[in-house]
Amino acid sequence: MGILKEEYVPIADALNSFSRDLNLFEAENHLYNAAYLSAMQNKTNEVRAKETGDAVLLLQKKTTQELYTLGSELSKPMKLLNIVFDKAKIKTTLPSDVIKKVNKRNFEGVLNSLSFLKDVIASQSALLISSGMKPDTETLIQNTFDAITAKSNEQSAYQQQRKSFTSANKGLYKELYVYISEVARMGKIIFQGEQKASEYTLENLIALVNSSRNSKPAD
């Protein structure tokens, strides 16, 4: 659930109207007092801070980009390995498979192909080196395998944190929804028959709140 900047407008409007009319609300119901206004403001600030300070999302995006970079860096060595395999007359599509899976962002598949490729290189090391392969190729593939594994695990961890973050935000927004709907309901009754009642139109405010609650996170 994400709250777009524009969607704070009805929340701010509800707070401003309630603040201006606080004495009238309290005169009708003592529960709608300065403490209630403060609690509503605090809840609004809490939701806004959660949404605008989503550091985990930024870290997740950064990690994903780093994972893509690791994948892109495999293109050149895999193409060179294809030449070596052809020269050594070893029939395998593993280097090409790695490139294809990188392009499809299938990093689980990339890791599987790298693992098989490393085994082939280990078993045919002498022949491949004599066909032009660099002696440290197996080590380089293992290092890349380890780096992609670590980055993939990091990405998964951030994804799990994001799921928890989204669940927490939904709970917070439901709490804020209660404040807004209560204030809107009371205001509509207090100012019944007056132009000012439009500031507390329950249907409009709740529709906007529901829209915010159900919206998806922005990338």
Coordinates of C-alpha atoms in Angstrom, one line a residue:
M1 CA 0.0 0.0 0.0
G2 CA 1.4 3.3 -1.0
I3 CA 0.0 6.8 -0.3
L4 CA 0.7 9.3 -3.1
K5 CA 1.5 12.8 -2.1
E6 CA -1.8 14.1 -3.5
E7 CA -3.7 11.7 -1.3
Y8 CA -2.6 13.6 1.8
V9 CA -4.9 16.5 0.7
P10 CA -8.1 15.0 2.1
I11 CA -6.3 14.1 5.3
A12 CA -4.9 17.6 5.6
D13 CA -8.3 19.1 4.9
A14 CA -9.9 17.0 7.5
L15 CA -7.3 18.0 10.1
N16 CA -7.4 21.7 9.3
S17 CA -11.2 21.8 9.4
F18 CA -11.4 19.8 12.6
S19 CA -8.7 22.0 14.2
R20 CA -10.6 25.2 13.3
D21 CA -13.9 23.8 14.5
L22 CA -12.5 22.0 17.6
N23 CA -14.6 24.0 20.1
L24 CA -17.8 23.2 18.2
F25 CA -17.0 19.5 18.1
E26 CA -16.1 19.4 21.8
A27 CA -19.3 21.2 22.7
E28 CA -21.3 18.4 21.1
N29 CA -19.1 15.6 22.3
H30 CA -16.4 16.0 24.9
L31 CA -14.3 13.2 23.3
Y32 CA -13.5 15.3 20.3
N33 CA -11.0 17.6 22.2
A34 CA -7.5 18.8 21.9
A35 CA -6.2 15.4 22.8
Y36 CA -8.1 13.7 20.0
L37 CA -6.8 16.3 17.5
S38 CA -3.3 15.7 18.7
A39 CA -3.7 11.9 18.4
M40 CA -5.1 12.3 14.9
Q41 CA -2.2 14.6 13.9
N42 CA 0.3 12.1 15.3
K43 CA -1.2 9.2 13.4
T44 CA -1.1 11.3 10.2
N45 CA 2.5 12.1 10.8
E46 CA 3.3 8.5 11.5
V47 CA 1.7 7.2 8.3
R48 CA 3.4 10.0 6.3
A49 CA 6.8 9.2 7.8
K50 CA 6.5 5.6 7.1
E51 CA 5.6 6.2 3.4
T52 CA 8.2 8.9 2.7
G53 CA 10.9 7.3 4.7
D54 CA 10.8 3.8 3.1
A55 CA 14.5 3.2 3.2
V56 CA 14.1 -0.5 2.7
L57 CA 12.5 0.1 -0.8
L58 CA 15.5 2.2 -1.8
L59 CA 17.9 -0.5 -0.5
Q60 CA 15.9 -3.2 -2.4
K61 CA 16.2 -1.2 -5.6
K62 CA 19.9 -0.6 -5.1
T63 CA 20.5 -4.3 -4.5
T64 CA 18.5 -5.3 -7.5
Q65 CA 20.5 -3.0 -9.7
E66 CA 23.7 -4.4 -8.3
L67 CA 22.5 -7.9 -9.1
Y68 CA 21.7 -6.8 -12.7
T69 CA 25.2 -5.4 -12.9
L70 CA 26.8 -8.6 -11.8
G71 CA 24.8 -10.4 -14.4
S72 CA 25.7 -8.0 -17.2
E73 CA 29.4 -8.5 -16.4
L74 CA 29.1 -12.1 -17.3
S75 CA 28.3 -11.4 -20.9
K76 CA 31.9 -10.9 -22.2
P77 CA 33.5 -13.9 -20.3
M78 CA 30.7 -16.2 -21.4
K79 CA 31.1 -15.2 -25.0
L80 CA 34.8 -15.8 -24.8
L81 CA 34.2 -19.2 -23.2
N82 CA 31.9 -20.1 -26.1
I83 CA 34.9 -19.6 -28.5
V84 CA 37.1 -21.7 -26.2
F85 CA 34.5 -24.5 -26.1
D86 CA 34.1 -24.5 -29.8
K87 CA 37.9 -24.7 -30.3
A88 CA 38.1 -27.5 -27.8
K89 CA 35.2 -29.3 -29.6
I90 CA 33.2 -29.5 -26.3
K91 CA 29.6 -29.4 -27.1
T92 CA 27.7 -27.4 -24.5
T93 CA 25.3 -24.4 -24.4
L94 CA 26.1 -23.5 -20.8
P95 CA 27.8 -20.2 -21.5
S96 CA 25.0 -19.1 -23.8
D97 CA 22.4 -20.3 -21.2
V98 CA 24.0 -18.0 -18.6
I99 CA 23.6 -15.0 -20.9
K100 CA 20.0 -15.8 -21.8
K101 CA 19.1 -16.3 -18.1
V102 CA 20.7 -13.0 -17.2
N103 CA 18.7 -11.3 -19.9
K104 CA 15.5 -12.8 -18.5
R105 CA 16.5 -11.7 -14.9
N106 CA 16.4 -15.4 -13.9
F107 CA 19.2 -15.4 -11.4
E108 CA 18.3 -18.7 -9.9
G109 CA 18.8 -20.2 -13.4
V110 CA 22.0 -18.2 -13.8
L111 CA 23.4 -19.8 -10.6
N112 CA 22.4 -23.3 -11.7
S113 CA 24.1 -22.8 -15.1
L114 CA 27.2 -21.4 -13.5
S115 CA 27.4 -24.3 -11.2
F116 CA 27.2 -26.8 -14.0
L117 CA 29.6 -24.7 -16.1
K118 CA 32.2 -24.7 -13.2
D119 CA 32.0 -28.6 -13.1
V120 CA 32.6 -28.8 -16.8
I121 CA 35.6 -26.5 -16.6
A122 CA 37.0 -28.4 -13.7
S123 CA 36.8 -31.7 -15.5
Q124 CA 38.2 -30.4 -18.8
S125 CA 40.6 -27.8 -17.4
A126 CA 43.7 -28.9 -19.3
L127 CA 42.0 -29.2 -22.7
L128 CA 40.2 -25.8 -22.2
I129 CA 43.4 -24.0 -21.2
S130 CA 45.2 -25.4 -24.2
S131 CA 42.3 -24.0 -26.3
G132 CA 42.8 -20.5 -24.9
M133 CA 40.9 -20.4 -21.6
K134 CA 42.5 -18.3 -18.9
P135 CA 43.8 -20.5 -16.0
D136 CA 41.9 -18.6 -13.4
T137 CA 38.5 -18.9 -15.1
E138 CA 37.2 -21.5 -12.7
T139 CA 38.1 -19.2 -9.7
L140 CA 36.5 -16.2 -11.4
I141 CA 33.3 -18.2 -12.0
Q142 CA 33.2 -19.4 -8.4
N143 CA 33.7 -15.8 -7.2
T144 CA 30.9 -14.6 -9.5
F145 CA 28.6 -17.4 -8.3
D146 CA 29.3 -16.4 -4.7
A147 CA 28.7 -12.7 -5.4
I148 CA 25.3 -13.4 -7.1
T149 CA 24.3 -15.8 -4.4
A150 CA 25.0 -13.2 -1.7
K151 CA 23.3 -10.4 -3.6
S152 CA 20.2 -12.6 -4.4
N153 CA 19.9 -13.4 -0.7
E154 CA 20.2 -9.7 0.2
Q155 CA 17.5 -8.9 -2.3
S156 CA 15.2 -11.6 -0.9
A157 CA 15.7 -10.3 2.6
Y158 CA 14.7 -6.8 1.5
Q159 CA 11.6 -8.2 -0.2
Q160 CA 10.6 -9.9 3.0
Q161 CA 11.1 -6.7 4.9
R162 CA 9.0 -4.8 2.4
K163 CA 6.1 -7.3 2.9
S164 CA 6.3 -6.6 6.6
F165 CA 6.4 -2.9 5.9
T166 CA 3.3 -3.0 3.7
S167 CA 1.4 -5.0 6.4
A168 CA 2.4 -2.5 9.0
N169 CA 1.4 0.4 6.8
K170 CA -2.1 -1.1 6.2
G171 CA -2.6 -1.3 9.9
L172 CA -1.5 2.3 10.4
Y173 CA -3.7 3.5 7.7
K174 CA -6.7 1.7 9.1
E175 CA -6.1 3.5 12.3
L176 CA -6.0 6.9 10.5
Y177 CA -9.1 5.9 8.6
V178 CA -11.0 5.7 11.9
Y179 CA -10.1 9.2 12.8
I180 CA -11.0 10.7 9.5
S181 CA -14.3 8.9 9.2
E182 CA -15.3 9.8 12.8
V183 CA -14.5 13.5 12.2
A184 CA -16.3 13.5 8.9
R185 CA -19.4 11.9 10.4
M186 CA -19.5 14.3 13.3
G187 CA -18.8 17.4 11.1
K188 CA -21.6 16.5 8.7
I189 CA -24.1 16.4 11.6
I190 CA -22.8 19.5 13.4
F191 CA -23.0 21.6 10.2
Q192 CA -26.1 20.0 8.7
G193 CA -27.8 22.5 6.4
E194 CA -24.8 24.7 6.2
Q195 CA -22.3 25.2 3.4
K196 CA -19.6 24.2 5.8
A197 CA -20.9 20.7 5.9
S198 CA -19.3 20.1 2.5
E199 CA -15.9 20.1 4.3
Y200 CA -17.1 17.0 6.2
T201 CA -18.7 15.1 3.4
L202 CA -18.3 11.5 4.7
E203 CA -18.7 9.8 1.3
N204 CA -16.1 11.9 -0.4
L205 CA -13.5 11.6 2.4
I206 CA -14.0 7.9 2.8
A207 CA -13.8 7.3 -0.9
L208 CA -10.4 9.1 -1.0
V209 CA -9.2 7.2 2.0
N210 CA -10.2 3.9 0.5
S211 CA -8.4 4.9 -2.7
S212 CA -5.3 5.5 -0.7
R213 CA -5.6 2.3 1.4
N214 CA -6.0 0.1 -1.7
S215 CA -3.3 1.7 -3.9
K216 CA 0.0 -0.2 -4.7
P217 CA 3.5 0.8 -3.8
A218 CA 5.2 3.1 -6.2
D219 CA 8.7 2.1 -7.5

